[in-house]
PDB file of C-alpha atoms in Angstrom:
ATOM      1  CA  UNK A  16      81.879-106.300  99.954  1.00 66.00           C
ATOM      2  CA  UNK A  17      79.800-109.341  98.941  1.00 80.00           C
ATOM      3  CA  UNK A  18      76.301-108.458 100.461  1.00 95.00           C
ATOM      4  CA  UNK A  19      74.080-111.431  99.719  1.00 97.00           C
ATOM      5  CA  UNK A  20      75.457-114.278  97.832  1.00 97.00           C
ATOM      6  CA  UNK A  21      73.291-117.085  96.311  1.00 97.00           C
ATOM      7  CA  UNK A  22      74.523-120.431  94.865  1.00 97.00           C
ATOM      8  CA  UNK A  23      74.146-121.926  92.294  1.00 97.00           C
ATOM      9  CA  UNK A  24      73.436-119.311  89.742  1.00 96.00           C
ATOM     10  CA  UNK A  25      71.911-121.753  87.385  1.00 96.00           C
ATOM     11  CA  UNK A  26      70.535-125.324  87.841  1.00 97.00           C
ATOM     12  CA  UNK A  27      68.534-127.771  85.973  1.00 98.00           C
ATOM     13  CA  UNK A  28      66.648-130.589  87.834  1.00 97.00           C
ATOM     14  CA  UNK A  29      64.487-133.444  86.631  1.00 98.00           C
ATOM     15  CA  UNK A  30      61.037-133.772  88.017  1.00 98.00           C
ATOM     16  CA  UNK A  31      61.303-135.388  91.424  1.00 97.00           C
ATOM     17  CA  UNK A  32      64.898-134.648  92.214  1.00 98.00           C
ATOM     18  CA  UNK A  33      65.830-132.413  95.299  1.00 97.00           C
ATOM     19  CA  UNK A  34      68.193-129.659  95.805  1.00 97.00           C
ATOM     20  CA  UNK A  35      69.157-126.896  98.152  1.00 98.00           C
ATOM     21  CA  UNK A  36      69.577-123.218  97.304  1.00 98.00           C
ATOM     22  CA  UNK A  37      72.179-121.710  99.465  1.00 98.00           C
ATOM     23  CA  UNK A  38      72.188-118.053 100.666  1.00 98.00           C
ATOM     24  CA  UNK A  39      74.715-116.183 102.803  1.00 98.00           C
ATOM     25  CA  UNK A  40      74.763-112.627 103.849  1.00 97.00           C
ATOM     26  CA  UNK A  41      77.540-110.534 105.451  1.00 96.00           C
ATOM     27  CA  UNK A  42      75.747-107.478 106.686  1.00 95.00           C
ATOM     28  CA  UNK A  43      74.768-108.801 110.108  1.00 95.00           C
ATOM     29  CA  UNK A  44      71.145-108.551 109.299  1.00 94.00           C
ATOM     30  CA  UNK A  45      68.476-110.396 111.529  1.00 93.00           C
ATOM     31  CA  UNK A  46      65.831-110.918 108.820  1.00 93.00           C
ATOM     32  CA  UNK A  47      66.143-112.934 105.627  1.00 96.00           C
ATOM     33  CA  UNK A  48      63.762-113.924 102.796  1.00 96.00           C
ATOM     34  CA  UNK A  49      63.384-116.121  99.767  1.00 98.00           C
ATOM     35  CA  UNK A  50      61.203-115.014  96.945  1.00 97.00           C
ATOM     36  CA  UNK A  51      60.597-116.572  93.515  1.00 98.00           C
ATOM     37  CA  UNK A  52      60.139-114.337  90.581  1.00 96.00           C
ATOM     38  CA  UNK A  53      57.916-115.443  87.579  1.00 95.00           C
ATOM     39  CA  UNK A  54      57.022-113.542  84.448  1.00 91.00           C
ATOM     40  CA  UNK A  55      53.958-111.135  84.960  1.00 89.00           C
ATOM     41  CA  UNK A  56      53.793-112.121  88.574  1.00 91.00           C
ATOM     42  CA  UNK A  57      56.417-109.926  90.191  1.00 92.00           C
ATOM     43  CA  UNK A  58      58.152-111.470  93.164  1.00 95.00           C
ATOM     44  CA  UNK A  59      56.328-113.539  95.730  1.00 96.00           C
ATOM     45  CA  UNK A  60      57.348-114.625  99.156  1.00 95.00           C
ATOM     46  CA  UNK A  61      58.162-118.251  99.704  1.00 97.00           C
ATOM     47  CA  UNK A  62      59.547-118.194 103.244  1.00 97.00           C
ATOM     48  CA  UNK A  63      61.146-115.705 105.646  1.00 95.00           C
ATOM     49  CA  UNK A  64      63.206-115.757 108.762  1.00 95.00           C
ATOM     50  CA  UNK A  65      62.756-112.760 111.104  1.00 91.00           C
ATOM     51  CA  UNK A  66      65.638-113.909 113.327  1.00 90.00           C
ATOM     52  CA  UNK A  67      68.054-116.718 113.777  1.00 90.00           C
ATOM     53  CA  UNK A  68      65.995-119.756 114.992  1.00 89.00           C
ATOM     54  CA  UNK A  69      62.745-118.705 113.307  1.00 92.00           C
ATOM     55  CA  UNK A  70      61.215-119.220 110.037  1.00 95.00           C
ATOM     56  CA  UNK A  71      57.570-118.525 108.811  1.00 94.00           C
ATOM     57  CA  UNK A  72      55.697-119.325 105.706  1.00 95.00           C
ATOM     58  CA  UNK A  73      54.970-116.437 103.098  1.00 93.00           C
ATOM     59  CA  UNK A  74      52.751-116.464 100.085  1.00 93.00           C
ATOM     60  CA  UNK A  75      53.804-119.609  98.300  1.00 97.00           C
ATOM     61  CA  UNK A  76      55.466-122.048 100.741  1.00 97.00           C
ATOM     62  CA  UNK A  77      54.083-125.276  99.200  1.00 97.00           C
ATOM     63  CA  UNK A  78      56.865-127.642  97.941  1.00 97.00           C
ATOM     64  CA  UNK A  79      59.629-125.800  99.793  1.00 98.00           C
ATOM     65  CA  UNK A  80      61.220-125.981 103.084  1.00 97.00           C
ATOM     66  CA  UNK A  81      63.886-123.566 104.621  1.00 98.00           C
ATOM     67  CA  UNK A  82      66.603-123.664 107.357  1.00 97.00           C
ATOM     68  CA  UNK A  83      68.014-120.693 109.031  1.00 96.00           C
ATOM     69  CA  UNK A  84      71.473-122.339 109.658  1.00 88.00           C
ATOM     70  CA  UNK A  85      72.899-119.465 111.712  1.00 95.00           C
ATOM     71  CA  UNK A  86      72.640-115.600 111.370  1.00 95.00           C
ATOM     72  CA  UNK A  87      74.275-115.587 108.018  1.00 97.00           C
ATOM     73  CA  UNK A  88      72.900-118.451 106.172  1.00 97.00           C
ATOM     74  CA  UNK A  89      69.406-119.371 105.002  1.00 98.00           C
ATOM     75  CA  UNK A  90      68.693-122.105 102.732  1.00 98.00           C
ATOM     76  CA  UNK A  91      65.739-123.363 100.470  1.00 98.00           C
ATOM     77  CA  UNK A  92      65.049-126.832  99.787  1.00 98.00           C
ATOM     78  CA  UNK A  93      63.076-128.522  97.212  1.00 97.00           C
ATOM     79  CA  UNK A  94      62.292-131.975  98.256  1.00 94.00           C
ATOM     80  CA  UNK A  95      60.619-133.177  94.978  1.00 97.00           C
ATOM     81  CA  UNK A  96      60.879-130.716  92.310  1.00 97.00           C
ATOM     82  CA  UNK A  97      58.059-130.184  89.968  1.00 98.00           C
ATOM     83  CA  UNK A  98      58.093-128.007  86.667  1.00 97.00           C
ATOM     84  CA  UNK A  99      55.776-125.548  88.341  1.00 97.00           C
ATOM     85  CA  UNK A 100      58.857-124.685  90.541  1.00 98.00           C
ATOM     86  CA  UNK A 101      60.621-123.420  87.393  1.00 98.00           C
ATOM     87  CA  UNK A 102      61.524-119.945  88.247  1.00 98.00           C
ATOM     88  CA  UNK A 103      64.047-117.504  89.237  1.00 97.00           C
ATOM     89  CA  UNK A 104      64.602-117.427  93.062  1.00 98.00           C
ATOM     90  CA  UNK A 105      65.977-114.550  95.078  1.00 97.00           C
ATOM     91  CA  UNK A 106      67.324-114.450  98.553  1.00 97.00           C
ATOM     92  CA  UNK A 107      67.126-111.260 100.452  1.00 96.00           C
ATOM     93  CA  UNK A 108      68.162-109.780 103.717  1.00 95.00           C
ATOM     94  CA  UNK A 109      67.388-106.724 105.825  1.00 93.00           C
ATOM     95  CA  UNK A 110      67.724-105.229 109.396  1.00 90.00           C
ATOM     96  CA  UNK A 111      64.391-105.548 111.708  1.00 84.00           C
ATOM     97  CA  UNK A 112      61.778-102.890 110.935  1.00 76.00           C
ATOM     98  CA  UNK A 113      59.078-102.395 108.381  1.00 74.00           C
ATOM     99  CA  UNK A 114      60.869 -99.365 106.689  1.00 80.00           C
ATOM    100  CA  UNK A 115      64.291-100.898 106.185  1.00 84.00           C
ATOM    101  CA  UNK A 116      65.816-101.724 102.850  1.00 89.00           C
ATOM    102  CA  UNK A 117      65.910-105.302 101.613  1.00 93.00           C
ATOM    103  CA  UNK A 118      69.298-106.446  99.870  1.00 94.00           C
ATOM    104  CA  UNK A 119      68.890-108.992  97.069  1.00 96.00           C
ATOM    105  CA  UNK A 120      71.261-111.764  95.770  1.00 96.00           C
ATOM    106  CA  UNK A 121      71.812-112.256  92.160  1.00 95.00           C
ATOM    107  CA  UNK A 122      69.312-114.807  91.816  1.00 96.00           C
ATOM    108  CA  UNK A 123      69.221-118.566  90.991  1.00 97.00           C
ATOM    109  CA  UNK A 124      67.706-119.565  87.753  1.00 96.00           C
ATOM    110  CA  UNK A 125      66.092-123.006  88.175  1.00 98.00           C
ATOM    111  CA  UNK A 126      64.566-125.118  85.459  1.00 98.00           C
ATOM    112  CA  UNK A 127      62.739-128.341  86.229  1.00 98.00           C
ATOM    113  CA  UNK A 128      62.256-130.775  83.248  1.00 97.00           C
TER     114      UNK A 128
ATOM    115  CA  UNK B  29      46.546-107.751 102.989  1.00 72.00           C
ATOM    116  CA  UNK B  30      48.527-104.941 101.477  1.00 81.00           C
ATOM    117  CA  UNK B  31      48.834-105.009  97.761  1.00 89.00           C
ATOM    118  CA  UNK B  32      50.113-102.849  95.005  1.00 93.00           C
ATOM    119  CA  UNK B  33      49.173-102.427  91.257  1.00 95.00           C
ATOM    120  CA  UNK B  34      51.343-101.321  88.733  1.00 96.00           C
ATOM    121  CA  UNK B  35      49.600-100.063  85.535  1.00 92.00           C
ATOM    122  CA  UNK B  36      51.328-100.971  82.574  1.00 92.00           C
ATOM    123  CA  UNK B  37      53.490-103.879  82.240  1.00 94.00           C
ATOM    124  CA  UNK B  38      55.709-102.297  79.390  1.00 97.00           C
ATOM    125  CA  UNK B  39      56.418 -98.535  79.065  1.00 97.00           C
ATOM    126  CA  UNK B  40      58.311 -97.149  76.190  1.00 97.00           C
ATOM    127  CA  UNK B  41      59.762 -93.660  76.148  1.00 98.00           C
ATOM    128  CA  UNK B  42      62.198 -91.586  74.038  1.00 97.00           C
ATOM    129  CA  UNK B  43      65.632 -90.745  75.413  1.00 97.00           C
ATOM    130  CA  UNK B  44      65.318 -87.398  77.001  1.00 97.00           C
ATOM    131  CA  UNK B  45      61.531 -87.663  77.646  1.00 98.00           C
ATOM    132  CA  UNK B  46      59.775 -87.717  81.072  1.00 98.00           C
ATOM    133  CA  UNK B  47      59.413 -91.312  82.712  1.00 98.00           C
ATOM    134  CA  UNK B  48      56.155 -91.818  84.474  1.00 98.00           C
ATOM    135  CA  UNK B  49      55.637 -95.341  86.085  1.00 98.00           C
ATOM    136  CA  UNK B  50      52.378 -95.719  87.825  1.00 98.00           C
ATOM    137  CA  UNK B  51      51.791 -97.547  91.242  1.00 97.00           C
ATOM    138  CA  UNK B  52      48.724 -97.658  93.300  1.00 96.00           C
ATOM    139  CA  UNK B  53      48.523 -99.277  96.678  1.00 93.00           C
ATOM    140  CA  UNK B  54      45.891-100.867  98.934  1.00 89.00           C
ATOM    141  CA  UNK B  55      46.202-100.526 102.563  1.00 76.00           C
ATOM    142  CA  UNK B  56      44.130 -99.794 105.659  1.00 69.00           C
ATOM    143  CA  UNK B  57      46.862 -98.150 107.518  1.00 72.00           C
ATOM    144  CA  UNK B  58      49.720 -95.743 106.488  1.00 70.00           C
ATOM    145  CA  UNK B  59      51.977 -97.835 104.274  1.00 80.00           C
ATOM    146  CA  UNK B  60      55.755 -97.844 103.702  1.00 89.00           C
ATOM    147  CA  UNK B  61      56.249 -97.949  99.905  1.00 92.00           C
ATOM    148  CA  UNK B  62      59.330 -98.601  97.926  1.00 94.00           C
ATOM    149  CA  UNK B  63      60.593 -98.768  94.563  1.00 97.00           C
ATOM    150  CA  UNK B  64      63.218-101.099  93.214  1.00 97.00           C
ATOM    151  CA  UNK B  65      64.954-101.639  89.946  1.00 97.00           C
ATOM    152  CA  UNK B  66      66.206-104.744  88.443  1.00 96.00           C
ATOM    153  CA  UNK B  67      68.689-104.712  85.610  1.00 94.00           C
ATOM    154  CA  UNK B  68      68.889-107.698  83.274  1.00 90.00           C
ATOM    155  CA  UNK B  69      70.291-110.699  85.017  1.00 86.00           C
ATOM    156  CA  UNK B  70      70.732-109.170  88.201  1.00 90.00           C
ATOM    157  CA  UNK B  71      68.934-108.927  91.652  1.00 91.00           C
ATOM    158  CA  UNK B  72      66.872-105.994  92.839  1.00 94.00           C
ATOM    159  CA  UNK B  73      68.293-102.725  94.234  1.00 94.00           C
ATOM    160  CA  UNK B  74      66.312-100.056  96.078  1.00 95.00           C
ATOM    161  CA  UNK B  75      65.690 -96.802  94.184  1.00 97.00           C
ATOM    162  CA  UNK B  76      63.771 -95.024  96.844  1.00 96.00           C
ATOM    163  CA  UNK B  77      61.422 -95.538  99.858  1.00 93.00           C
ATOM    164  CA  UNK B  78      58.605 -93.514 101.521  1.00 92.00           C
ATOM    165  CA  UNK B  79      58.180 -94.312 105.325  1.00 86.00           C
ATOM    166  CA  UNK B  80      57.032 -90.920 106.920  1.00 82.00           C
ATOM    167  CA  UNK B  81      57.438 -87.265 106.604  1.00 83.00           C
ATOM    168  CA  UNK B  82      58.065 -85.442 103.212  1.00 87.00           C
ATOM    169  CA  UNK B  83      55.747 -86.968 100.654  1.00 90.00           C
ATOM    170  CA  UNK B  84      57.990 -86.262  97.751  1.00 95.00           C
ATOM    171  CA  UNK B  85      60.845 -88.809  97.998  1.00 96.00           C
ATOM    172  CA  UNK B  86      64.130 -88.512  95.873  1.00 96.00           C
ATOM    173  CA  UNK B  87      66.055 -91.651  95.062  1.00 95.00           C
ATOM    174  CA  UNK B  88      69.056 -92.436  93.072  1.00 95.00           C
ATOM    175  CA  UNK B  89      69.676 -91.961  89.371  1.00 94.00           C
ATOM    176  CA  UNK B  90      67.341 -88.875  89.410  1.00 96.00           C
ATOM    177  CA  UNK B  91      64.167 -90.787  90.047  1.00 97.00           C
ATOM    178  CA  UNK B  92      61.850 -89.544  92.566  1.00 97.00           C
ATOM    179  CA  UNK B  93      58.290 -90.472  93.642  1.00 97.00           C
ATOM    180  CA  UNK B  94      55.397 -88.627  95.468  1.00 95.00           C
ATOM    181  CA  UNK B  95      53.235 -90.469  98.061  1.00 94.00           C
ATOM    182  CA  UNK B  96      49.609 -89.280  97.548  1.00 93.00           C
ATOM    183  CA  UNK B  97      47.263 -90.647 100.351  1.00 90.00           C
ATOM    184  CA  UNK B  98      44.283 -89.191  98.739  1.00 91.00           C
ATOM    185  CA  UNK B  99      44.813 -91.188  95.469  1.00 92.00           C
ATOM    186  CA  UNK B 100      46.696 -94.141  97.176  1.00 93.00           C
ATOM    187  CA  UNK B 101      49.277 -93.632  94.671  1.00 95.00           C
ATOM    188  CA  UNK B 102      53.203 -93.719  94.661  1.00 96.00           C
ATOM    189  CA  UNK B 103      53.976 -93.083  91.036  1.00 97.00           C
ATOM    190  CA  UNK B 104      57.661 -92.884  89.963  1.00 98.00           C
ATOM    191  CA  UNK B 105      59.144 -90.093  87.643  1.00 98.00           C
ATOM    192  CA  UNK B 106      62.436 -88.944  86.264  1.00 98.00           C
ATOM    193  CA  UNK B 107      62.322 -85.767  84.319  1.00 97.00           C
ATOM    194  CA  UNK B 108      64.749 -86.953  81.381  1.00 97.00           C
ATOM    195  CA  UNK B 109      65.175 -90.765  80.450  1.00 98.00           C
ATOM    196  CA  UNK B 110      68.630 -92.166  79.770  1.00 97.00           C
ATOM    197  CA  UNK B 111      69.325 -95.358  77.905  1.00 96.00           C
ATOM    198  CA  UNK B 112      70.777 -96.655  81.079  1.00 96.00           C
ATOM    199  CA  UNK B 113      67.402 -96.482  82.731  1.00 97.00           C
ATOM    200  CA  UNK B 114      66.176 -99.436  80.614  1.00 97.00           C
ATOM    201  CA  UNK B 115      65.176-102.034  83.333  1.00 97.00           C
ATOM    202  CA  UNK B 116      62.272-103.501  85.240  1.00 97.00           C
ATOM    203  CA  UNK B 117      60.847-101.507  87.923  1.00 98.00           C
ATOM    204  CA  UNK B 118      58.937-102.878  90.848  1.00 97.00           C
ATOM    205  CA  UNK B 119      56.743-101.143  93.368  1.00 96.00           C
ATOM    206  CA  UNK B 120      56.478-102.707  96.824  1.00 94.00           C
ATOM    207  CA  UNK B 121      54.718-102.285 100.222  1.00 91.00           C
ATOM    208  CA  UNK B 122      55.651-103.602 103.626  1.00 86.00           C
ATOM    209  CA  UNK B 123      53.297-105.906 105.241  1.00 70.00           C
ATOM    210  CA  UNK B 124      51.812-104.422 108.267  1.00 64.00           C
ATOM    211  CA  UNK B 125      51.926-107.734 109.992  1.00 60.00           C
ATOM    212  CA  UNK B 126      55.505-107.008 111.023  1.00 58.00           C
ATOM    213  CA  UNK B 127      59.003-107.380 109.869  1.00 63.00           C
ATOM    214  CA  UNK B 128      60.060-106.227 106.258  1.00 75.00           C
ATOM    215  CA  UNK B 129      58.172-108.548 104.388  1.00 85.00           C
ATOM    216  CA  UNK B 130      57.596-106.936 100.804  1.00 89.00           C
ATOM    217  CA  UNK B 131      54.532-107.430  98.745  1.00 91.00           C
ATOM    218  CA  UNK B 132      55.397-106.647  95.294  1.00 94.00           C
ATOM    219  CA  UNK B 133      53.586-105.406  92.157  1.00 95.00           C
ATOM    220  CA  UNK B 134      53.973-107.301  88.972  1.00 96.00           C
ATOM    221  CA  UNK B 135      56.499-104.918  87.554  1.00 96.00           C
ATOM    222  CA  UNK B 136      56.902-102.444  84.579  1.00 97.00           C
ATOM    223  CA  UNK B 137      59.478-103.072  81.936  1.00 97.00           C
ATOM    224  CA  UNK B 138      60.754 -99.724  80.697  1.00 98.00           C
ATOM    225  CA  UNK B 139      62.421 -99.394  77.222  1.00 97.00           C
ATOM    226  CA  UNK B 140      64.302 -96.286  76.399  1.00 97.00           C
ATOM    227  CA  UNK B 141      64.590 -95.641  72.602  1.00 96.00           C
ATOM    228  CA  UNK B 142      66.871 -93.275  70.657  1.00 92.00           C
TER     229      UNK B 142
END
């Protein structure tokens, strides 16, 4: 029972490089999310997808793009990485509805030098 | 916009002592409230949630939380701390704009000492 799977687990990028973080869920959830976690700031929503084919900005979308490839997969792209994007990134998924549990992946630790 | 405030970024308790982690929320409508736990180098997992109905909510691993509308609080408690409870705890509220977009507090790191 895999749940939410993120790849890679660790990544080091040079300033200006691009990369895509991959996320897949096997729970048939409609909604998927990307958060970033920074010390003392909790988790902040970058982008979310309420259903296949739709995406919307969250609290901190600048510098990121997303693709909801299908119901299972939701990728996050950094077009030109900056040191301020050094963070731990979490993908999550949930059923539709405000009272449903979100399931999180193990995270991707990204360092931009 | 919804928000949550967690008082105390670090809490230290002795094994066997009461655990109390504080969370206050800001919401103009009845909120849906959650507590998540994060163990080192892992993702978050749900401890418990309040949606409607009973205001005392029981979760996993002996944790519980009480929704107090008059105090806009949703504090997390456990009667007796165990070493395995050492982790970071996040209070969260669902955005009333729809969907399940969670707004998280800044987290409380719980340390359990012998």
